[in-house]
XYZ file of C-alpha atoms in Angstrom:
419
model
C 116.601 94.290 101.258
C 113.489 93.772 99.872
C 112.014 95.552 96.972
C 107.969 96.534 97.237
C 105.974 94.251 94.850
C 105.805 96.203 91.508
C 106.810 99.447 90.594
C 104.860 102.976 91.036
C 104.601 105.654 88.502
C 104.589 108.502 91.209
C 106.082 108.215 94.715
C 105.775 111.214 96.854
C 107.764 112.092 99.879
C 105.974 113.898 102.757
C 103.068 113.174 104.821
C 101.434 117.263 105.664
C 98.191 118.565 103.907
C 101.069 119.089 100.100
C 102.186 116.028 99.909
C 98.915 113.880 100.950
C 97.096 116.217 98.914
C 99.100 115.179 95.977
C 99.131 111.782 96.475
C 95.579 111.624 96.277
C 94.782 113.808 93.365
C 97.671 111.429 91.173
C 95.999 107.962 92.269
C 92.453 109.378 91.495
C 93.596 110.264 88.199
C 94.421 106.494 87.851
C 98.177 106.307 88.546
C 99.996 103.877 91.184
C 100.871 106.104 93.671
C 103.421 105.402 96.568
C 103.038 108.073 99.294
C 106.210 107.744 101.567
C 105.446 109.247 105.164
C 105.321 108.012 108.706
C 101.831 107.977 110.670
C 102.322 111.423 113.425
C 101.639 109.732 116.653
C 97.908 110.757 117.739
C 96.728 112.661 114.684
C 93.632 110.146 114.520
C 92.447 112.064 117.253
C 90.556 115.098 117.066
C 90.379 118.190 119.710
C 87.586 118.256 122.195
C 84.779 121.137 122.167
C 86.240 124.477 122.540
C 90.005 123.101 121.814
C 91.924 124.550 118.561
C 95.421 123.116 116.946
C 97.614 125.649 117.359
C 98.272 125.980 113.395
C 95.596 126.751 110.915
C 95.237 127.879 107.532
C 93.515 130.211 105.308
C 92.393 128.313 102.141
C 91.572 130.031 98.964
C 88.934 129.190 96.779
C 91.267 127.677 94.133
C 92.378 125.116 97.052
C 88.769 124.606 98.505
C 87.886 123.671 94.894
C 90.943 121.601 94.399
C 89.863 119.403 97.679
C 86.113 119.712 96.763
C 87.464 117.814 93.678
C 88.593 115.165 95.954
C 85.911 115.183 97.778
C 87.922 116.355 101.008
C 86.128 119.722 101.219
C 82.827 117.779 101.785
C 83.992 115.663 104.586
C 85.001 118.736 106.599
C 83.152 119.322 110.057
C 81.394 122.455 109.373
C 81.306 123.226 112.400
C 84.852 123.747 112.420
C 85.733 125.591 109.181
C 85.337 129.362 109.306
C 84.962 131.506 106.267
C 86.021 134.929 106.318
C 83.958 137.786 104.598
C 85.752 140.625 105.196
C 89.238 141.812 106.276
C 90.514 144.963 107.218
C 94.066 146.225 107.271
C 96.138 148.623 109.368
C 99.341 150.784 108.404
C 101.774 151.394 111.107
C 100.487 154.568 111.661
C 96.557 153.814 112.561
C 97.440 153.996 116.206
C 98.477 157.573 115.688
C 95.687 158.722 113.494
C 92.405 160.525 114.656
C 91.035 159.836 111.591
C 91.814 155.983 111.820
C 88.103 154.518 112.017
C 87.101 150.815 111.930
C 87.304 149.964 108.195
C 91.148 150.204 108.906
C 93.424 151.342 105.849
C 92.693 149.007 103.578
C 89.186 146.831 103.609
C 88.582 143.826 101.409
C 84.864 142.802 101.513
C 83.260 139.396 100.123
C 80.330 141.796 99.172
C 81.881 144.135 97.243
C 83.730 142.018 95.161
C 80.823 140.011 94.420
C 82.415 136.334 95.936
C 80.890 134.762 98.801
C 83.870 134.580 101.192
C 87.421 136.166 101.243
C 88.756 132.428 102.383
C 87.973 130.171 104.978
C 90.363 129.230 107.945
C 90.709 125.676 108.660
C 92.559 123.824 111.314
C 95.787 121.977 109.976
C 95.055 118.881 112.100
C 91.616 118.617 110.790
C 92.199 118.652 107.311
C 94.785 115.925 107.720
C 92.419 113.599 109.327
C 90.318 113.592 106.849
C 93.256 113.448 104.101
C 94.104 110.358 105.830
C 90.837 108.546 105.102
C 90.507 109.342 101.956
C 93.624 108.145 101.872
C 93.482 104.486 103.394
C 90.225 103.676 100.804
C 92.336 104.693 97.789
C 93.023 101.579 95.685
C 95.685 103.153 94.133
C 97.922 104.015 96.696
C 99.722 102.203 98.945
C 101.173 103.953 102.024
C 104.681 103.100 103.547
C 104.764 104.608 107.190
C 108.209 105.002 106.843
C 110.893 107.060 106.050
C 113.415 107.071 103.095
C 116.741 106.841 103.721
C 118.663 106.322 100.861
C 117.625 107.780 96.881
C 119.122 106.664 93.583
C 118.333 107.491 89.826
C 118.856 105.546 86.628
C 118.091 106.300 83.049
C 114.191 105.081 83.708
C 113.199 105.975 87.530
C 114.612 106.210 90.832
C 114.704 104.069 93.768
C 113.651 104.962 97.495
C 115.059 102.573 100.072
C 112.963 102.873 103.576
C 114.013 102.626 107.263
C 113.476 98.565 106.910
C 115.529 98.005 103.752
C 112.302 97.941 101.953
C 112.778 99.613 98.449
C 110.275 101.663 96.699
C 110.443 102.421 92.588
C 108.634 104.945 90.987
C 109.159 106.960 87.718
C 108.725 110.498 89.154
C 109.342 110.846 93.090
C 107.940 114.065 94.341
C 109.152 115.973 97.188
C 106.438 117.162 99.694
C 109.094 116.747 102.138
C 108.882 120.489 103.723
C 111.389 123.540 104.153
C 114.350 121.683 105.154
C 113.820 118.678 102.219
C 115.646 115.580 102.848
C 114.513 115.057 98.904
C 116.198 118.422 97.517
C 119.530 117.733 99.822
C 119.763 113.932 98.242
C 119.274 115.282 94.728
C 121.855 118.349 95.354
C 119.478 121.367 94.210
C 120.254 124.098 95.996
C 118.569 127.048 97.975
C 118.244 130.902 97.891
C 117.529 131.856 101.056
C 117.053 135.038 103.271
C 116.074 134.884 107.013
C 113.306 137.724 108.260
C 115.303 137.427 111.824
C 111.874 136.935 112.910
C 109.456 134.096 114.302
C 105.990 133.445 113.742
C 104.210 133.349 117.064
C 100.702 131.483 117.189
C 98.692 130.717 119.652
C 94.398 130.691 119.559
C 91.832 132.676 121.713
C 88.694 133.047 122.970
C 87.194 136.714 122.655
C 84.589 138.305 124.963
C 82.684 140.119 120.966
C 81.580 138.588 117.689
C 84.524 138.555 115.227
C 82.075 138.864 112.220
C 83.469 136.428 110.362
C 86.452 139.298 109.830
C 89.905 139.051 109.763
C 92.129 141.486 111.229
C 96.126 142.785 110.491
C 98.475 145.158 111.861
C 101.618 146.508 110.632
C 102.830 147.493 114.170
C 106.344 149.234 112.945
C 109.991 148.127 114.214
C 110.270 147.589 117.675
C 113.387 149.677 119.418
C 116.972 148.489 119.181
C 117.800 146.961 122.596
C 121.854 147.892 122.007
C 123.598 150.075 119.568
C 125.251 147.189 117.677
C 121.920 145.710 116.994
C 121.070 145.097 113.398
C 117.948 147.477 112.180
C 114.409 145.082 113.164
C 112.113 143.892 110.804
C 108.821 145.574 110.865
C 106.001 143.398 113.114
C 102.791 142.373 111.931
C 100.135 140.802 114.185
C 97.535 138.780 112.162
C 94.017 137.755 113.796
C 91.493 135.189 112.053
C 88.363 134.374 112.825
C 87.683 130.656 114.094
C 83.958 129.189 114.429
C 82.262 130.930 117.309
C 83.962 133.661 119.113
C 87.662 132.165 118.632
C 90.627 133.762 116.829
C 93.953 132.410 115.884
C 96.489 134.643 116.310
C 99.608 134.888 114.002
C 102.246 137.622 114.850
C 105.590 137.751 112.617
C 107.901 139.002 115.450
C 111.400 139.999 115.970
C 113.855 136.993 117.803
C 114.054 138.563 120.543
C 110.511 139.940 120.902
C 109.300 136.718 119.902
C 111.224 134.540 123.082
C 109.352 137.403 125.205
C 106.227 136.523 123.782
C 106.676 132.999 124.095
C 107.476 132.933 127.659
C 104.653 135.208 128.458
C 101.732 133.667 131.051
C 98.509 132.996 129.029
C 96.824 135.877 131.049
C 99.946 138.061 130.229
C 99.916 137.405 126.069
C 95.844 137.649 126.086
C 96.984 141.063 127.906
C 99.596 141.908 125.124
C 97.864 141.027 122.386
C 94.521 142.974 123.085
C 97.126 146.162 123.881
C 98.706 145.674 120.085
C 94.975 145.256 118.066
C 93.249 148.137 120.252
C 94.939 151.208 121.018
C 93.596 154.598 119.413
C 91.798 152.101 116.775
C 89.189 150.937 119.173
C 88.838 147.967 121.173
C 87.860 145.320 118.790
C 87.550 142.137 120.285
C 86.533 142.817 123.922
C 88.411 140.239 126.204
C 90.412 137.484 125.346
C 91.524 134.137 126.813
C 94.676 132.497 125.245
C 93.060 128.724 124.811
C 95.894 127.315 123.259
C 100.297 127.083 124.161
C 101.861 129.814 122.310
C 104.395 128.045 119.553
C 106.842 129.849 117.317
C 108.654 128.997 114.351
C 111.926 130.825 112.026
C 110.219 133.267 109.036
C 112.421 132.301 106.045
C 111.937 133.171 102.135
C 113.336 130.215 100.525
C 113.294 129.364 96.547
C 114.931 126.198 95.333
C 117.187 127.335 92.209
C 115.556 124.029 90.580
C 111.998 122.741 90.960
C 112.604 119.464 88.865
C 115.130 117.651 87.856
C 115.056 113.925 85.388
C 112.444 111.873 87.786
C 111.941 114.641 90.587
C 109.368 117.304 91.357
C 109.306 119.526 93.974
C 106.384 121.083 95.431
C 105.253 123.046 98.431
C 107.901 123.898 100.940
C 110.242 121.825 100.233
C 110.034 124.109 96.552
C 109.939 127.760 97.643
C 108.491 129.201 101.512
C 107.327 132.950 101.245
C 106.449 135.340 104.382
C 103.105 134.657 106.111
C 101.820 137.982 105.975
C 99.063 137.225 103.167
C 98.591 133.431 104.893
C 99.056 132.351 100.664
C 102.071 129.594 101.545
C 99.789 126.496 102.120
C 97.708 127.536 98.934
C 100.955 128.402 96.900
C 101.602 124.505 97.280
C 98.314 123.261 96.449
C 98.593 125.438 92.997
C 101.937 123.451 92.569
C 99.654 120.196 93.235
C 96.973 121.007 91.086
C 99.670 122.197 88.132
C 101.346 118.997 89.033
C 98.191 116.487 88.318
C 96.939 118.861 85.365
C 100.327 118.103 83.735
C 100.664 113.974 84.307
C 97.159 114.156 82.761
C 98.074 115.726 79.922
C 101.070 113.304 79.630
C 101.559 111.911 76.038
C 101.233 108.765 76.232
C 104.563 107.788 74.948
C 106.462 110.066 77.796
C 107.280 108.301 81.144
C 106.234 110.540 84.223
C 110.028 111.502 85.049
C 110.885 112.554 81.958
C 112.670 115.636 82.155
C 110.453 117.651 78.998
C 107.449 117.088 81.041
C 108.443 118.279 84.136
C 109.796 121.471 82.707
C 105.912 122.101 81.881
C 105.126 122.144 85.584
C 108.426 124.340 86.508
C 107.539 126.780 83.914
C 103.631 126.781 84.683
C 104.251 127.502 88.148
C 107.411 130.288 88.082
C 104.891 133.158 87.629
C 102.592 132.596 90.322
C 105.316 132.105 92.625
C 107.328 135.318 91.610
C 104.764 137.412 91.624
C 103.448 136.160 95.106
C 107.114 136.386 96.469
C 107.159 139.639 95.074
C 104.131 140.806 96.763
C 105.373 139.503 100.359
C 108.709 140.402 100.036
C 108.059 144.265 99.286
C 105.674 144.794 101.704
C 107.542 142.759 104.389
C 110.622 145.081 103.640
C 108.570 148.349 103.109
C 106.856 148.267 106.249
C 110.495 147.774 107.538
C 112.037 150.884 106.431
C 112.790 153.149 109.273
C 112.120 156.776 109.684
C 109.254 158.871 109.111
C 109.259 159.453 105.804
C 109.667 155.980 105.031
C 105.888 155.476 106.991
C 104.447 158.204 106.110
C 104.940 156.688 102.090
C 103.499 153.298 102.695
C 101.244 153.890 105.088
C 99.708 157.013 102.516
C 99.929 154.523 99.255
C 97.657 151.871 101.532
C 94.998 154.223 101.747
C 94.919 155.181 98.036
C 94.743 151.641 97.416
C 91.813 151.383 100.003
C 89.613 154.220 97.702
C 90.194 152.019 94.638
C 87.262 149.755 94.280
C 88.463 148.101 91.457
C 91.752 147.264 91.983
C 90.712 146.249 95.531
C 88.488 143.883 93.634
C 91.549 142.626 91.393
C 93.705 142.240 94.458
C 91.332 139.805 96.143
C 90.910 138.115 92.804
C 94.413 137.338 92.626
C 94.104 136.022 96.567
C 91.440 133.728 95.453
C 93.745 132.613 93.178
């Protein structure tokens, strides 16, 4: 075996947008930084004109300013980041209501809340590219494309052995590692979980009319129960953002079974589906569209680990807590952890190591609000807008609209989104 050349103060498992993210803010604060992730095979290379990665992200303004810190945000094509300046919102009843005009239920505006964007929606793949340079000219990092396969603590740090034998020692190792953490299994923290029985089906399209920089959601109800010993569905919501000229990423949270029909749909055949789920009685809103991208679907999960630290481990992102996507807040969830994370090692007395257990309770605690409240937020609507029956809608679709004549709390809501 052979041990890397000195030790690290931080070592962070997991290569996505988190864990680089994190990497890079600790080693420009001036710490040795080992960042533990193999190299995806052809992420150097970006999509052609006109070509979209399948998964993007809305990024809030407290996550464009934490990568403008790093000066990530700057080296963003601007051609292909898209900010959003409005979005509008439909109950599960819009497609039934005369009075249901274009503003939708619920319509948050960058105007009238005085900010100059809602968000901006950013390719995944795009984002990481440019992580990774920053990356490689970082002094203070030093990148193992590898992956751990073995983790042991001691009173004063832990020890990461790698697919080689190589082994890595840091005094805090951070896992960035994802939903299903290889990190949290190895240090034995265990997981609340409760499965939506739902996937998240995305796919990107070209539309035939100007988005206006708007982004659009549906709560589109329960689909029928295919056989009587069915469990109740999950209410569906179908979730359109704007991408730089007339292209939208599509996200719709889907029942399993619904889903694998989606999914094996023709692109003619989903363009077809999707335009008949955003139009009906509300108006056709984005003319034609051309699916320009595969359809891919993952599992929706809420997931909390019962422990986000433990004596010389921090867990952030994913591999810490996964809420629904229905308010697109997970990726900038995790870069709150991140930023929490850095603010605390720089506020580090100077005669506490970076595992130590007292100082990582700072981060836990700083972060548990945040993330209850969000999961709170995601959670109840996910399972209001799934409560059969027509009382049940008639409730939540009636409380959306008094929410939609109150200026002010609007304007609070979208403050809390900005985060």
């Amino acid at each position: 075996m052979r041990t890397s050349p000195s030790g690290f103060q931080i070592a962070v498992v997991g290569g996505g947008i988190v864990g680089k993210t994190c990497a890079l803010l600790l080693a420009q604060q001036g710490m040795q930084v080992a960042l533990i992730a193999p190299r995806p095979a052809g992420a150097a290379q970006p999509p052609g004109e006109g070509q979209w990665d399948s998964r993007v992200y809305a990024f809030s303004s407290s996550s464009q300013a934490l990568l403008e810190r790093l000066r990530v945000w700057e080296a963003l094509d601007p051609s292909r980041v898209q900010p959003v300046r409005d979005m509008r919102v439909f109950g599960d009843d819009s497609a039934n209501r005369p009075d249901a005009g274009h503003d939708g239920d619920l319509h948050f505006s960058a105007y009238a809340a005085a900010v100059p964007q809602l968000a901006w929606i950013v390719e995944s793949g795009h984002v990481e590219r440019v992580l990774d340079t920053a990356l490689r000219f970082q002094h203070q990092l030093q990148w193992f494309d590898q992956t751990a396969t073995a983790f042991v603590r001691d009173e004063t740090g832990a020890t990461l052995t790698l697919e080689d034998g190589t082994r890595v020692r840091a005094a805090c190792v951070v896992g960035a590692d994802g939903a299903r953490s290889w990190l949290r299994t190895q240090c034995h923290i265990p997981v609340i979980t409760r499965r939506y029985r739902q996937l998240g089906v995305v796919a990107n399209f070209q539309c035939e009319l100007p988005h206006d920089e708007t982004a659009w959601q549906w709560f589109l109800g329960t689909p029928p129960k295919l056989m009587a010993d069915e469990e109740p569905a999950n209410g569906e919501i179908l979730a359109m953002l704007p991408l730089p000229g007339q292209y939208l990423s599509m996200v719709w949270s889907a029942d399993e079974a619904h889903a694998r029909d989606l999914l094996a749909l023709s692109p003619e055949a989903l363009a077809a589906t999707v335009m008949e789920a955003a139009s009906g009685a509300v108006g056709r809103r984005f003319g034609a569209l051309r699916c320009v991208t595969p359809a891919q679907g993952f599992p929706l999960v809420l997931q909390r680990a019962e422990q986000f630290v433990q004596p010389h481990v921090a867990l952030v992102g994913d591999a810490a807590h996964v809420v629904h996507p229905l308010a697109g807040q997970g990726m900038n969830l995790g870069l709150r952890d991140v930023a929490e994370l850095g603010r605390v090692m720089a506020d580090k007395e100077s005669f506490r190591g970076e595992g130590d257990l007292r100082l990582l309770r700072r981060y836990e605690r700083a972060r548990a609000t945040d993330l209850l409240s969000l999961t709170a937020a995601t959670d109840g609507l996910h399972r209001l807008f799934s409560l059969p029956g027509g009382v049940a809608r008639s409730v939540r679709n009636t409380g959306m609209r008094v929410v939609g004549g109150q200026s002010l709390l609007k304007r609070f809501l979208v403050g809390r989104a900005l985060g």
